[in-house]
Amino acid sequence: MYKRQAGRSKVIFLVLLAVLILVVGVNLFINSFDSQDTRVYAEPIEALVENVYVNYEDFKPATAPIVNKIKPEHVEKRLRRNINTIKHEAPPHIEHTPHQWLAVNPTSEQKRLCSLLERPPLKFTKIYDPDTKRYMSRYYDFFEINISVLSRGEYRPLEHYFPEQFVDDIKWELRRNLLFVYQEYIDWFGAENLSKSVIDLKVTLNDTQYFNELVKHGAESSVNNPGVYIPWIHQAYINLPRYENGYLNRTLFIDILTHEAVHAINFVQFGYMQRWAQEGLAQYFAYRSESGEHLASLRIDEWDKRTGSMSQPFIMEDLIIPNKSWQEDEAILYASSLVYTQYFSSLPKDKNPFISFLYNEMLPRCSTVNEENTIDLLDPENMLNSDFFNWFEKNVYQYNK
């Protein structure tokens, strides 16, 4: 009798244990899908079109945002050992007009290569919202980033040269910065009008490598810039920024990576576009990522540093139409492009002529908007210069003092 009851108890125990394991397994399975569906960036997108929101998948580490977890001296020793204390050598002097401010007149072959560039639409899934009782589109898979470093005559993954944790930190920050770009563009254009971007960033370790790589693609006139995006091959080259003692300048490295990656994203979305807009957007997103503020404007001390204390930006006509000042005042040209982009980004979406201009750059993608038409698009009421300089006085000069 006792043995029979003991046998029954054992069977009951095994059955209950099996049921418990099954319940736990089912819950874990369901929760795994729930956790995937709810992985969104901590800062919600507030101004998206009604039926769109974004799933920022697989970019954020399990811990809090990384702030130099790796010891700087470890990175510096590793970098110093790999570079073998190579000192900066000035490249051969080249008479040139700065490449990024040449009038954008792509050749027929460059236009053909632009048209062949793959521009896949963003992926999305349909999610039912019980509150609105409507299905919503969740967009994801915005970009693919490839970063490689030129070492021993060939490009190798960044992990081959730097510590793994350092590379993870760099990639995490870059992905965060580029998600800001898509967040803004989804607000401006709608996710259905955007494409996934493949971003190919190539890092050189010294000036000689950098110059030689640019020569291969006819971009040696840009050798004095720390980074160059070359649209006809859809690749960017970055010369590893270092302090005078040869150690890596990590902050500047992130800034340059972001700047050149934005160029790549813009080429996918807009194709060839006017230089002031291209550079303005790249600087805008790099500055926004660095400052951490959505609508941050340039501080007056930063304006002075960038321009050599020039009193004010170019008027819009001088920024758009190629002229002699492009070569004479390159620094103020860059700074002017940045503050104009900051000004336009501060305007309400329904009153923002910059968005209309960029829509025109999208169609067709592989040619640029005529400069004369740009004035009409950006200044239909002939008030742009006065409105902009009032904003500049208030937000750059007065607000920041």
mmCIF file with all atom_site columns, N, CA and C in Angstrom, residues 93-152:
data_model
loop_
_atom_site.group_PDB
_atom_site.id
_atom_site.type_symbol
_atom_site.label_atom_id
_atom_site.label_alt_id
_atom_site.label_comp_id
_atom_site.label_asym_id
_atom_site.label_entity_id
_atom_site.label_seq_id
_atom_site.pdbx_PDB_ins_code
_atom_site.Cartn_x
_atom_site.Cartn_y
_atom_site.Cartn_z
_atom_site.occupancy
_atom_site.B_iso_or_equiv
_atom_site.pdbx_formal_charge
_atom_site.auth_seq_id
_atom_site.auth_comp_id
_atom_site.auth_asym_id
_atom_site.auth_atom_id
_atom_site.pdbx_PDB_model_num
ATOM 1   N N  . HIS A 1 93  ? 52.593 69.743 -51.488 1.00 0.00 ? 93  HIS A N  1
ATOM 2   C CA . HIS A 1 93  ? 51.728 70.892 -51.682 1.00 0.00 ? 93  HIS A CA 1
ATOM 3   C C  . HIS A 1 93  ? 50.993 70.762 -53.011 1.00 0.00 ? 93  HIS A C  1
ATOM 4   N N  . ILE A 1 94  ? 49.705 71.010 -52.984 1.00 0.00 ? 94  ILE A N  1
ATOM 5   C CA . ILE A 1 94  ? 48.892 70.889 -54.193 1.00 0.00 ? 94  ILE A CA 1
ATOM 6   C C  . ILE A 1 94  ? 48.057 72.150 -54.344 1.00 0.00 ? 94  ILE A C  1
ATOM 7   N N  . GLU A 1 95  ? 48.150 72.788 -55.497 1.00 0.00 ? 95  GLU A N  1
ATOM 8   C CA . GLU A 1 95  ? 47.284 73.920 -55.777 1.00 0.00 ? 95  GLU A CA 1
ATOM 9   C C  . GLU A 1 95  ? 45.894 73.374 -56.090 1.00 0.00 ? 95  GLU A C  1
ATOM 10  N N  . HIS A 1 96  ? 44.897 73.787 -55.328 1.00 0.00 ? 96  HIS A N  1
ATOM 11  C CA . HIS A 1 96  ? 43.573 73.227 -55.556 1.00 0.00 ? 96  HIS A CA 1
ATOM 12  C C  . HIS A 1 96  ? 42.495 74.154 -55.022 1.00 0.00 ? 96  HIS A C  1
ATOM 13  N N  . THR A 1 97  ? 41.332 73.953 -55.541 1.00 0.00 ? 97  THR A N  1
ATOM 14  C CA . THR A 1 97  ? 40.125 74.534 -54.960 1.00 0.00 ? 97  THR A CA 1
ATOM 15  C C  . THR A 1 97  ? 39.539 73.466 -54.043 1.00 0.00 ? 97  THR A C  1
ATOM 16  N N  . PRO A 1 98  ? 39.196 73.797 -52.809 1.00 0.00 ? 98  PRO A N  1
ATOM 17  C CA . PRO A 1 98  ? 38.672 72.774 -51.891 1.00 0.00 ? 98  PRO A CA 1
ATOM 18  C C  . PRO A 1 98  ? 37.571 71.942 -52.544 1.00 0.00 ? 98  PRO A C  1
ATOM 19  N N  . HIS A 1 99  ? 37.777 70.635 -52.527 1.00 0.00 ? 99  HIS A N  1
ATOM 20  C CA . HIS A 1 99  ? 36.925 69.717 -53.276 1.00 0.00 ? 99  HIS A CA 1
ATOM 21  C C  . HIS A 1 99  ? 35.454 69.859 -52.902 1.00 0.00 ? 99  HIS A C  1
ATOM 22  N N  . GLN A 1 100 ? 35.156 69.953 -51.620 1.00 0.00 ? 100 GLN A N  1
ATOM 23  C CA . GLN A 1 100 ? 33.757 69.918 -51.209 1.00 0.00 ? 100 GLN A CA 1
ATOM 24  C C  . GLN A 1 100 ? 32.994 71.172 -51.584 1.00 0.00 ? 100 GLN A C  1
ATOM 25  N N  . TRP A 1 101 ? 33.712 72.213 -52.015 1.00 0.00 ? 101 TRP A N  1
ATOM 26  C CA . TRP A 1 101 ? 33.001 73.433 -52.402 1.00 0.00 ? 101 TRP A CA 1
ATOM 27  C C  . TRP A 1 101 ? 33.069 73.690 -53.906 1.00 0.00 ? 101 TRP A C  1
ATOM 28  N N  . LEU A 1 102 ? 33.526 72.726 -54.662 1.00 0.00 ? 102 LEU A N  1
ATOM 29  C CA . LEU A 1 102 ? 33.391 72.851 -56.100 1.00 0.00 ? 102 LEU A CA 1
ATOM 30  C C  . LEU A 1 102 ? 31.913 72.793 -56.460 1.00 0.00 ? 102 LEU A C  1
ATOM 31  N N  . ALA A 1 103 ? 31.546 73.500 -57.514 1.00 0.00 ? 103 ALA A N  1
ATOM 32  C CA . ALA A 1 103 ? 30.162 73.385 -57.990 1.00 0.00 ? 103 ALA A CA 1
ATOM 33  C C  . ALA A 1 103 ? 29.899 71.923 -58.334 1.00 0.00 ? 103 ALA A C  1
ATOM 34  N N  . VAL A 1 104 ? 28.761 71.409 -57.918 1.00 0.00 ? 104 VAL A N  1
ATOM 35  C CA . VAL A 1 104 ? 28.463 69.995 -58.108 1.00 0.00 ? 104 VAL A CA 1
ATOM 36  C C  . VAL A 1 104 ? 27.920 69.790 -59.517 1.00 0.00 ? 104 VAL A C  1
ATOM 37  N N  . ASN A 1 105 ? 28.772 69.358 -60.405 1.00 0.00 ? 105 ASN A N  1
ATOM 38  C CA . ASN A 1 105 ? 28.390 69.077 -61.786 1.00 0.00 ? 105 ASN A CA 1
ATOM 39  C C  . ASN A 1 105 ? 28.822 67.664 -62.138 1.00 0.00 ? 105 ASN A C  1
ATOM 40  N N  . PRO A 1 106 ? 28.075 66.661 -61.683 1.00 0.00 ? 106 PRO A N  1
ATOM 41  C CA . PRO A 1 106 ? 28.485 65.274 -61.944 1.00 0.00 ? 106 PRO A CA 1
ATOM 42  C C  . PRO A 1 106 ? 28.488 64.964 -63.432 1.00 0.00 ? 106 PRO A C  1
ATOM 43  N N  . THR A 1 107 ? 29.442 64.145 -63.830 1.00 0.00 ? 107 THR A N  1
ATOM 44  C CA . THR A 1 107 ? 29.524 63.711 -65.217 1.00 0.00 ? 107 THR A CA 1
ATOM 45  C C  . THR A 1 107 ? 28.406 62.709 -65.505 1.00 0.00 ? 107 THR A C  1
ATOM 46  N N  . SER A 1 108 ? 28.224 62.408 -66.776 1.00 0.00 ? 108 SER A N  1
ATOM 47  C CA . SER A 1 108 ? 27.195 61.434 -67.146 1.00 0.00 ? 108 SER A CA 1
ATOM 48  C C  . SER A 1 108 ? 27.501 60.066 -66.545 1.00 0.00 ? 108 SER A C  1
ATOM 49  N N  . GLU A 1 109 ? 28.802 59.709 -66.459 1.00 0.00 ? 109 GLU A N  1
ATOM 50  C CA . GLU A 1 109 ? 29.172 58.432 -65.853 1.00 0.00 ? 109 GLU A CA 1
ATOM 51  C C  . GLU A 1 109 ? 28.882 58.428 -64.357 1.00 0.00 ? 109 GLU A C  1
ATOM 52  N N  . GLN A 1 110 ? 29.173 59.543 -63.686 1.00 0.00 ? 110 GLN A N  1
ATOM 53  C CA . GLN A 1 110 ? 28.879 59.639 -62.256 1.00 0.00 ? 110 GLN A CA 1
ATOM 54  C C  . GLN A 1 110 ? 27.378 59.588 -62.003 1.00 0.00 ? 110 GLN A C  1
ATOM 55  N N  . LYS A 1 111 ? 26.600 60.200 -62.872 1.00 0.00 ? 111 LYS A N  1
ATOM 56  C CA . LYS A 1 111 ? 25.144 60.120 -62.738 1.00 0.00 ? 111 LYS A CA 1
ATOM 57  C C  . LYS A 1 111 ? 24.669 58.685 -62.938 1.00 0.00 ? 111 LYS A C  1
ATOM 58  N N  . ARG A 1 112 ? 25.307 57.990 -63.900 1.00 0.00 ? 112 ARG A N  1
ATOM 59  C CA . ARG A 1 112 ? 24.922 56.596 -64.145 1.00 0.00 ? 112 ARG A CA 1
ATOM 60  C C  . ARG A 1 112 ? 25.223 55.738 -62.926 1.00 0.00 ? 112 ARG A C  1
ATOM 61  N N  . LEU A 1 113 ? 26.406 55.918 -62.321 1.00 0.00 ? 113 LEU A N  1
ATOM 62  C CA . LEU A 1 113 ? 26.757 55.154 -61.121 1.00 0.00 ? 113 LEU A CA 1
ATOM 63  C C  . LEU A 1 113 ? 25.810 55.491 -59.977 1.00 0.00 ? 113 LEU A C  1
ATOM 64  N N  . CYS A 1 114 ? 25.422 56.753 -59.892 1.00 0.00 ? 114 CYS A N  1
ATOM 65  C CA . CYS A 1 114 ? 24.467 57.153 -58.854 1.00 0.00 ? 114 CYS A CA 1
ATOM 66  C C  . CYS A 1 114 ? 23.133 56.433 -59.046 1.00 0.00 ? 114 CYS A C  1
ATOM 67  N N  . SER A 1 115 ? 22.683 56.336 -60.277 1.00 0.00 ? 115 SER A N  1
ATOM 68  C CA . SER A 1 115 ? 21.394 55.692 -60.547 1.00 0.00 ? 115 SER A CA 1
ATOM 69  C C  . SER A 1 115 ? 21.439 54.191 -60.274 1.00 0.00 ? 115 SER A C  1
ATOM 70  N N  . LEU A 1 116 ? 22.648 53.598 -60.338 1.00 0.00 ? 116 LEU A N  1
ATOM 71  C CA . LEU A 1 116 ? 22.779 52.158 -60.096 1.00 0.00 ? 116 LEU A CA 1
ATOM 72  C C  . LEU A 1 116 ? 22.888 51.805 -58.611 1.00 0.00 ? 116 LEU A C  1
ATOM 73  N N  . LEU A 1 117 ? 23.088 52.821 -57.771 1.00 0.00 ? 117 LEU A N  1
ATOM 74  C CA . LEU A 1 117 ? 23.235 52.562 -56.340 1.00 0.00 ? 117 LEU A CA 1
ATOM 75  C C  . LEU A 1 117 ? 21.945 51.974 -55.765 1.00 0.00 ? 117 LEU A C  1
ATOM 76  N N  . GLU A 1 118 ? 22.073 50.882 -55.036 1.00 0.00 ? 118 GLU A N  1
ATOM 77  C CA . GLU A 1 118 ? 20.889 50.252 -54.446 1.00 0.00 ? 118 GLU A CA 1
ATOM 78  C C  . GLU A 1 118 ? 20.318 51.136 -53.348 1.00 0.00 ? 118 GLU A C  1
ATOM 79  N N  . ARG A 1 119 ? 19.019 51.325 -53.403 1.00 0.00 ? 119 ARG A N  1
ATOM 80  C CA . ARG A 1 119 ? 18.325 52.137 -52.403 1.00 0.00 ? 119 ARG A CA 1
ATOM 81  C C  . ARG A 1 119 ? 17.097 51.375 -51.910 1.00 0.00 ? 119 ARG A C  1
ATOM 82  N N  . PRO A 1 120 ? 17.320 50.301 -51.146 1.00 0.00 ? 120 PRO A N  1
ATOM 83  C CA . PRO A 1 120 ? 16.179 49.487 -50.683 1.00 0.00 ? 120 PRO A CA 1
ATOM 84  C C  . PRO A 1 120 ? 15.317 50.259 -49.702 1.00 0.00 ? 120 PRO A C  1
ATOM 85  N N  . PRO A 1 121 ? 14.005 50.093 -49.775 1.00 0.00 ? 121 PRO A N  1
ATOM 86  C CA . PRO A 1 121 ? 13.129 50.774 -48.803 1.00 0.00 ? 121 PRO A CA 1
ATOM 87  C C  . PRO A 1 121 ? 13.361 50.243 -47.397 1.00 0.00 ? 121 PRO A C  1
ATOM 88  N N  . LEU A 1 122 ? 13.002 51.034 -46.427 1.00 0.00 ? 122 LEU A N  1
ATOM 89  C CA . LEU A 1 122 ? 13.128 50.609 -45.037 1.00 0.00 ? 122 LEU A CA 1
ATOM 90  C C  . LEU A 1 122 ? 12.187 49.438 -44.765 1.00 0.00 ? 122 LEU A C  1
ATOM 91  N N  . LYS A 1 123 ? 12.642 48.517 -43.958 1.00 0.00 ? 123 LYS A N  1
ATOM 92  C CA . LYS A 1 123 ? 11.800 47.402 -43.563 1.00 0.00 ? 123 LYS A CA 1
ATOM 93  C C  . LYS A 1 123 ? 10.814 47.849 -42.485 1.00 0.00 ? 123 LYS A C  1
ATOM 94  N N  . PHE A 1 124 ? 9.668  47.184 -42.444 1.00 0.00 ? 124 PHE A N  1
ATOM 95  C CA . PHE A 1 124 ? 8.705  47.520 -41.401 1.00 0.00 ? 124 PHE A CA 1
ATOM 96  C C  . PHE A 1 124 ? 7.828  46.307 -41.107 1.00 0.00 ? 124 PHE A C  1
ATOM 97  N N  . THR A 1 125 ? 7.234  46.341 -39.943 1.00 0.00 ? 125 THR A N  1
ATOM 98  C CA . THR A 1 125 ? 6.235  45.348 -39.559 1.00 0.00 ? 125 THR A CA 1
ATOM 99  C C  . THR A 1 125 ? 4.969  46.075 -39.137 1.00 0.00 ? 125 THR A C  1
ATOM 100 N N  . LYS A 1 126 ? 3.839  45.416 -39.307 1.00 0.00 ? 126 LYS A N  1
ATOM 101 C CA . LYS A 1 126 ? 2.562  45.996 -38.913 1.00 0.00 ? 126 LYS A CA 1
ATOM 102 C C  . LYS A 1 126 ? 2.242  45.604 -37.467 1.00 0.00 ? 126 LYS A C  1
ATOM 103 N N  . ILE A 1 127 ? 1.958  46.590 -36.652 1.00 0.00 ? 127 ILE A N  1
ATOM 104 C CA . ILE A 1 127 ? 1.655  46.370 -35.240 1.00 0.00 ? 127 ILE A CA 1
ATOM 105 C C  . ILE A 1 127 ? 0.271  46.953 -34.944 1.00 0.00 ? 127 ILE A C  1
ATOM 106 N N  . TYR A 1 128 ? -0.560 46.165 -34.280 1.00 0.00 ? 128 TYR A N  1
ATOM 107 C CA . TYR A 1 128 ? -1.904 46.640 -33.943 1.00 0.00 ? 128 TYR A CA 1
ATOM 108 C C  . TYR A 1 128 ? -1.867 47.434 -32.652 1.00 0.00 ? 128 TYR A C  1
ATOM 109 N N  . ASP A 1 129 ? -2.420 48.636 -32.686 1.00 0.00 ? 129 ASP A N  1
ATOM 110 C CA . ASP A 1 129 ? -2.484 49.503 -31.518 1.00 0.00 ? 129 ASP A CA 1
ATOM 111 C C  . ASP A 1 129 ? -3.891 49.437 -30.936 1.00 0.00 ? 129 ASP A C  1
ATOM 112 N N  . PRO A 1 130 ? -4.053 48.799 -29.760 1.00 0.00 ? 130 PRO A N  1
ATOM 113 C CA . PRO A 1 130 ? -5.403 48.659 -29.187 1.00 0.00 ? 130 PRO A CA 1
ATOM 114 C C  . PRO A 1 130 ? -6.017 49.985 -28.774 1.00 0.00 ? 130 PRO A C  1
ATOM 115 N N  . ASP A 1 131 ? -5.212 50.992 -28.501 1.00 0.00 ? 131 ASP A N  1
ATOM 116 C CA . ASP A 1 131 ? -5.760 52.287 -28.091 1.00 0.00 ? 131 ASP A CA 1
ATOM 117 C C  . ASP A 1 131 ? -6.449 52.991 -29.255 1.00 0.00 ? 131 ASP A C  1
ATOM 118 N N  . THR A 1 132 ? -5.786 53.022 -30.408 1.00 0.00 ? 132 THR A N  1
ATOM 119 C CA . THR A 1 132 ? -6.377 53.673 -31.584 1.00 0.00 ? 132 THR A CA 1
ATOM 120 C C  . THR A 1 132 ? -7.165 52.704 -32.445 1.00 0.00 ? 132 THR A C  1
ATOM 121 N N  . LYS A 1 133 ? -7.014 51.390 -32.149 1.00 0.00 ? 133 LYS A N  1
ATOM 122 C CA . LYS A 1 133 ? -7.664 50.335 -32.917 1.00 0.00 ? 133 LYS A CA 1
ATOM 123 C C  . LYS A 1 133 ? -7.259 50.406 -34.388 1.00 0.00 ? 133 LYS A C  1
ATOM 124 N N  . ARG A 1 134 ? -5.968 50.692 -34.590 1.00 0.00 ? 134 ARG A N  1
ATOM 125 C CA . ARG A 1 134 ? -5.430 50.778 -35.949 1.00 0.00 ? 134 ARG A CA 1
ATOM 126 C C  . ARG A 1 134 ? -4.090 50.054 -35.999 1.00 0.00 ? 134 ARG A C  1
ATOM 127 N N  . TYR A 1 135 ? -3.739 49.622 -37.197 1.00 0.00 ? 135 TYR A N  1
ATOM 128 C CA . TYR A 1 135 ? -2.425 49.036 -37.393 1.00 0.00 ? 135 TYR A CA 1
ATOM 129 C C  . TYR A 1 135 ? -1.412 50.143 -37.673 1.00 0.00 ? 135 TYR A C  1
ATOM 130 N N  . MET A 1 136 ? -0.232 50.016 -37.076 1.00 0.00 ? 136 MET A N  1
ATOM 131 C CA . MET A 1 136 ? 0.826  50.994 -37.269 1.00 0.00 ? 136 MET A CA 1
ATOM 132 C C  . MET A 1 136 ? 2.050  50.308 -37.849 1.00 0.00 ? 136 MET A C  1
ATOM 133 N N  . SER A 1 137 ? 2.852  51.081 -38.573 1.00 0.00 ? 137 SER A N  1
ATOM 134 C CA . SER A 1 137 ? 4.061  50.524 -39.192 1.00 0.00 ? 137 SER A CA 1
ATOM 135 C C  . SER A 1 137 ? 5.265  50.801 -38.312 1.00 0.00 ? 137 SER A C  1
ATOM 136 N N  . ARG A 1 138 ? 5.973  49.762 -37.973 1.00 0.00 ? 138 ARG A N  1
ATOM 137 C CA . ARG A 1 138 ? 7.201  49.901 -37.196 1.00 0.00 ? 138 ARG A CA 1
ATOM 138 C C  . ARG A 1 138 ? 8.389  49.699 -38.135 1.00 0.00 ? 138 ARG A C  1
ATOM 139 N N  . TYR A 1 139 ? 9.162  50.763 -38.342 1.00 0.00 ? 139 TYR A N  1
ATOM 140 C CA . TYR A 1 139 ? 10.290 50.728 -39.264 1.00 0.00 ? 139 TYR A CA 1
ATOM 141 C C  . TYR A 1 139 ? 11.585 50.385 -38.529 1.00 0.00 ? 139 TYR A C  1
ATOM 142 N N  . TYR A 1 140 ? 12.472 49.683 -39.223 1.00 0.00 ? 140 TYR A N  1
ATOM 143 C CA . TYR A 1 140 ? 13.743 49.289 -38.621 1.00 0.00 ? 140 TYR A CA 1
ATOM 144 C C  . TYR A 1 140 ? 14.746 49.012 -39.737 1.00 0.00 ? 140 TYR A C  1
ATOM 145 N N  . ASP A 1 141 ? 15.953 48.618 -39.352 1.00 0.00 ? 141 ASP A N  1
ATOM 146 C CA . ASP A 1 141 ? 17.015 48.288 -40.307 1.00 0.00 ? 141 ASP A CA 1
ATOM 147 C C  . ASP A 1 141 ? 17.340 49.495 -41.190 1.00 0.00 ? 141 ASP A C  1
ATOM 148 N N  . PHE A 1 142 ? 17.743 50.600 -40.551 1.00 0.00 ? 142 PHE A N  1
ATOM 149 C CA . PHE A 1 142 ? 17.967 51.857 -41.259 1.00 0.00 ? 142 PHE A CA 1
ATOM 150 C C  . PHE A 1 142 ? 19.288 51.896 -42.014 1.00 0.00 ? 142 PHE A C  1
ATOM 151 N N  . PHE A 1 143 ? 20.310 51.271 -41.465 1.00 0.00 ? 143 PHE A N  1
ATOM 152 C CA . PHE A 1 143 ? 21.622 51.378 -42.106 1.00 0.00 ? 143 PHE A CA 1
ATOM 153 C C  . PHE A 1 143 ? 22.498 50.188 -41.737 1.00 0.00 ? 143 PHE A C  1
ATOM 154 N N  . GLU A 1 144 ? 23.541 50.037 -42.531 1.00 0.00 ? 144 GLU A N  1
ATOM 155 C CA . GLU A 1 144 ? 24.588 49.043 -42.277 1.00 0.00 ? 144 GLU A CA 1
ATOM 156 C C  . GLU A 1 144 ? 25.922 49.778 -42.291 1.00 0.00 ? 144 GLU A C  1
ATOM 157 N N  . ILE A 1 145 ? 26.696 49.657 -41.212 1.00 0.00 ? 145 ILE A N  1
ATOM 158 C CA . ILE A 1 145 ? 27.950 50.387 -41.090 1.00 0.00 ? 145 ILE A CA 1
ATOM 159 C C  . ILE A 1 145 ? 29.126 49.424 -41.217 1.00 0.00 ? 145 ILE A C  1
ATOM 160 N N  . ASN A 1 146 ? 30.051 49.763 -42.097 1.00 0.00 ? 146 ASN A N  1
ATOM 161 C CA . ASN A 1 146 ? 31.287 49.005 -42.245 1.00 0.00 ? 146 ASN A CA 1
ATOM 162 C C  . ASN A 1 146 ? 32.462 49.956 -42.017 1.00 0.00 ? 146 ASN A C  1
ATOM 163 N N  . ILE A 1 147 ? 33.248 49.700 -40.982 1.00 0.00 ? 147 ILE A N  1
ATOM 164 C CA . ILE A 1 147 ? 34.421 50.524 -40.690 1.00 0.00 ? 147 ILE A CA 1
ATOM 165 C C  . ILE A 1 147 ? 35.651 49.627 -40.777 1.00 0.00 ? 147 ILE A C  1
ATOM 166 N N  . SER A 1 148 ? 36.601 50.036 -41.586 1.00 0.00 ? 148 SER A N  1
ATOM 167 C CA . SER A 1 148 ? 37.832 49.259 -41.726 1.00 0.00 ? 148 SER A CA 1
ATOM 168 C C  . SER A 1 148 ? 39.029 50.192 -41.640 1.00 0.00 ? 148 SER A C  1
ATOM 169 N N  . VAL A 1 149 ? 40.186 49.632 -41.317 1.00 0.00 ? 149 VAL A N  1
ATOM 170 C CA . VAL A 1 149 ? 41.401 50.421 -41.153 1.00 0.00 ? 149 VAL A CA 1
ATOM 171 C C  . VAL A 1 149 ? 42.488 49.861 -42.072 1.00 0.00 ? 149 VAL A C  1
ATOM 172 N N  . LEU A 1 150 ? 43.235 50.757 -42.710 1.00 0.00 ? 150 LEU A N  1
ATOM 173 C CA . LEU A 1 150 ? 44.303 50.348 -43.616 1.00 0.00 ? 150 LEU A CA 1
ATOM 174 C C  . LEU A 1 150 ? 45.533 49.950 -42.808 1.00 0.00 ? 150 LEU A C  1
ATOM 175 N N  . SER A 1 151 ? 45.853 48.674 -42.821 1.00 0.00 ? 151 SER A N  1
ATOM 176 C CA . SER A 1 151 ? 46.970 48.160 -42.039 1.00 0.00 ? 151 SER A CA 1
ATOM 177 C C  . SER A 1 151 ? 47.734 47.136 -42.865 1.00 0.00 ? 151 SER A C  1
ATOM 178 N N  . ARG A 1 152 ? 49.033 47.351 -43.004 1.00 0.00 ? 152 ARG A N  1
ATOM 179 C CA . ARG A 1 152 ? 49.901 46.441 -43.759 1.00 0.00 ? 152 ARG A CA 1
ATOM 180 C C  . ARG A 1 152 ? 49.400 46.235 -45.177 1.00 0.00 ? 152 ARG A C  1
#
